[in-house]
Short mmCIF file of C-alpha atoms in Angstrom, two decimals:
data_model
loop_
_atom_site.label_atom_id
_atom_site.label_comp_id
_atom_site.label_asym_id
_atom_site.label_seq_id
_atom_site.Cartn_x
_atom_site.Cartn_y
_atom_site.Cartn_z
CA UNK T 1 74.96 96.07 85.76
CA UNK T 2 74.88 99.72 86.96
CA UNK T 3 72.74 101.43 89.59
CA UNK T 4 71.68 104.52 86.87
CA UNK T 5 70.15 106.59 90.06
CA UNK T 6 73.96 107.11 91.69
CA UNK T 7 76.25 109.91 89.33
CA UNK T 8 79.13 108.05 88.02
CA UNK T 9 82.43 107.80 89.81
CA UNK T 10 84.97 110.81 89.01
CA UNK T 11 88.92 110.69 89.94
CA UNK T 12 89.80 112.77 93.41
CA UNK T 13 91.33 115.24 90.65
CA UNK T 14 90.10 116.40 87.48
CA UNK T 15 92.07 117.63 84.31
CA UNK T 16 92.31 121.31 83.18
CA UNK T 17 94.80 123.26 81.06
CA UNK T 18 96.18 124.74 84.15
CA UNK T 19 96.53 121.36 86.13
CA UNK T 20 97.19 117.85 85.07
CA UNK T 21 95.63 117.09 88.74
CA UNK T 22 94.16 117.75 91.43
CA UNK T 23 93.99 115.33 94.22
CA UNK T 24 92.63 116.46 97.71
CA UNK T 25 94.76 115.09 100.88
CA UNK T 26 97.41 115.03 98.47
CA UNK T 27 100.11 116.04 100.75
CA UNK T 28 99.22 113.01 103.02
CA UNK T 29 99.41 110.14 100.49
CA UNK T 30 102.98 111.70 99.37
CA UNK T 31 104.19 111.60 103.07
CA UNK T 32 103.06 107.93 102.67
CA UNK T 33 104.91 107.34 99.68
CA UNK T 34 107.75 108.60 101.56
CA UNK T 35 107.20 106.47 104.34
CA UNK T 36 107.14 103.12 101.80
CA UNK T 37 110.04 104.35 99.80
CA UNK T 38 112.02 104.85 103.07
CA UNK T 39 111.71 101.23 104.27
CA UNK T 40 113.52 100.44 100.77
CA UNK T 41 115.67 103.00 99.26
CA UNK T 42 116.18 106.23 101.99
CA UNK T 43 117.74 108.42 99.87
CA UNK T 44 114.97 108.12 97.16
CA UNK T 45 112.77 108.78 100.15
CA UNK T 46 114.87 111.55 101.10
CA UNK T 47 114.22 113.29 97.65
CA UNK T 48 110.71 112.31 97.46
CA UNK T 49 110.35 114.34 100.74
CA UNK T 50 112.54 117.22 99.43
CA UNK T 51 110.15 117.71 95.80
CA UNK T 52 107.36 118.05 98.35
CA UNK T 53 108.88 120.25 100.81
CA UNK T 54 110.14 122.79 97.65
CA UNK T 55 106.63 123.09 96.30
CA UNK T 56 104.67 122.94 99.63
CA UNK T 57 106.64 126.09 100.49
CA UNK T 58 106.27 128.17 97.91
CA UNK T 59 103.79 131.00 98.77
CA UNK T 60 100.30 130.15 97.84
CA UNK T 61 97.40 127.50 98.64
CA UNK T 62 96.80 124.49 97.57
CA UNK T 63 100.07 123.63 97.19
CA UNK T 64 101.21 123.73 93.47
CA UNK T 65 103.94 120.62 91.97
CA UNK T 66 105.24 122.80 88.68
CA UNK T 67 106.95 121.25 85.75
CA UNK T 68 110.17 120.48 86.88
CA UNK T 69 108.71 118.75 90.46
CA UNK T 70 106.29 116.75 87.87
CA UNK T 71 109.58 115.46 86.48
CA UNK T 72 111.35 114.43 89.62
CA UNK T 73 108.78 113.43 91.12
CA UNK T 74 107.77 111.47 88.10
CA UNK T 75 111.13 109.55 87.93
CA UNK T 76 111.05 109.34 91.64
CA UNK T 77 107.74 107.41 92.63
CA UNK T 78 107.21 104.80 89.75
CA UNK T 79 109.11 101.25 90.96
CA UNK T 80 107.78 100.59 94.45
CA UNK T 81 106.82 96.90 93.26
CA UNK T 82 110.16 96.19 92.51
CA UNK T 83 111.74 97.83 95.28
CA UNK T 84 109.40 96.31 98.04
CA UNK T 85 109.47 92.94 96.01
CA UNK T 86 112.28 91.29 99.04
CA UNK T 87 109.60 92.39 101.48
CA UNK T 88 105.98 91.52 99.69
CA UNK T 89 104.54 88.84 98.16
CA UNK T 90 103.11 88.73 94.44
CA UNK T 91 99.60 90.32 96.46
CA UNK T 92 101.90 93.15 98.22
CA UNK T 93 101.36 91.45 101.23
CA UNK T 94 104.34 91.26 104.00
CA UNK T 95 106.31 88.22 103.67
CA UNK T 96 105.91 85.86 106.65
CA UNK T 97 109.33 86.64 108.36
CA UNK T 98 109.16 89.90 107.84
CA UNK T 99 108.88 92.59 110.32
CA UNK T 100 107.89 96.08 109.78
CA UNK T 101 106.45 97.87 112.80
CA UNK T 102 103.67 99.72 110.41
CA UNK T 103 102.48 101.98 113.45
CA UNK T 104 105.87 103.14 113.35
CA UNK T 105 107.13 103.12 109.79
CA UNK T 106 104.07 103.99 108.05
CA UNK T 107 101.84 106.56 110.09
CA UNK T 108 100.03 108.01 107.65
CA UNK T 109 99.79 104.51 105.60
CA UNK T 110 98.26 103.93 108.66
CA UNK T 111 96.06 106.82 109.30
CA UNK T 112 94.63 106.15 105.56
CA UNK T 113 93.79 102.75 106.32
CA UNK T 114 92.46 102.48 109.78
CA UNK T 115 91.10 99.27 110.26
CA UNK T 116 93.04 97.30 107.60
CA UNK T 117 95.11 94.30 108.72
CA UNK T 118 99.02 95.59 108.99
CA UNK T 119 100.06 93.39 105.93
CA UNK T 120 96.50 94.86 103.61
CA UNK T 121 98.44 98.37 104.82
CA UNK T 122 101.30 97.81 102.82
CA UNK T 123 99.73 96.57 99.82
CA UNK T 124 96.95 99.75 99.72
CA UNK T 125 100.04 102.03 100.26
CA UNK T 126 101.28 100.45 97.63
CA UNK T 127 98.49 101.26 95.15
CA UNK T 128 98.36 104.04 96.50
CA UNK T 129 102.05 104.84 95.24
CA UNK T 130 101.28 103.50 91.97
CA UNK T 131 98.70 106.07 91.43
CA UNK T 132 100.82 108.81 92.37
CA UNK T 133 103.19 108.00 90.25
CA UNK T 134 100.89 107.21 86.96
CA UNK T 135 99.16 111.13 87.87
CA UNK T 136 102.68 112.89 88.14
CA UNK T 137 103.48 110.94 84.77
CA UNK T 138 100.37 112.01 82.97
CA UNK T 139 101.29 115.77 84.57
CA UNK T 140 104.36 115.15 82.51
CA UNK T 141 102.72 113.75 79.41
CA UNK T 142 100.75 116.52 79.34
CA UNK T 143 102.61 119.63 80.21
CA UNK T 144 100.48 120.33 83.30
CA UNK T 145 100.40 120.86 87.27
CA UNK T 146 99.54 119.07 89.72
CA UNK T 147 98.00 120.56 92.26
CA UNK T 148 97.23 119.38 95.91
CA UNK T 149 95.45 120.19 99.01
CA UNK T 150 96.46 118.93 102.54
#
């Protein structure tokens, strides 16, 4: 059943001709993508952080990812299960033996998730990758922008 007195749910971005998406704090959940790719795969992290860094300083605000940044960053981001699969479980939770200092490797995973247990960090920056990756593959699908704030 539905509570018909709250407005229905809407995505943190919305779809236009001129922009695939729009997703507010944007610029923080890429540094965190950054921060899970770079416990895996560095130089994928590395060029994660370069896509940003190219759009983010281009003149302008919010900060605009353009076609070809869509692409990158849309072959870039997708594959963090499989990547972080020697490190999580089949819930995305940290493997008992494994250590990750999260305060350390994952400050704005942490940030995001204040109050989460360290291991529930990891698995919402996970998701939290995912969906990054499905929005700059729709921005691809449909010959859009995405757009972000900070």
């Amino acid at each position: 059943s539905s509570d018909l007195s709250s407005p229905p749910r809407s995505p943190p971005w919305s779809t236009t001709p001129a922009a695939a998406g729009e997703t507010p704090g944007g610029l923080e959940l890429l540094a965190g993508a950054v921060e899970l790719w770079r416990l895996v795969d560095a130089a994928r992290a590395e060029r994660i952080a370069a896509a940003v860094h190219r759009a983010a300083a281009r003149p302008g605000a919010p900060v605009r990812f353009e076609r070809e940044d869509c692409l990158e960053l849309a072959e870039l981001l997708p594959g963090i299960e499989r990547a972080m699969s020697p490190l999580v479980d089949e819930r995305w939770r940290l493997r008992p033996g494994v250590e990750v200092d999260v305060d350390r490797a994952l400050p704005s995973i942490v940030d995001r998730f204040r109050g989460a247990e360290p291991a529930a960090m990891v698995a919402n920056g996970m998701s939290m990758v995912r969906g990054l990756a499905n929005l700059f593959e729709r921005a691809v699908a449909v010959h859009g922008d995405v757009v972000v704030s900070s």
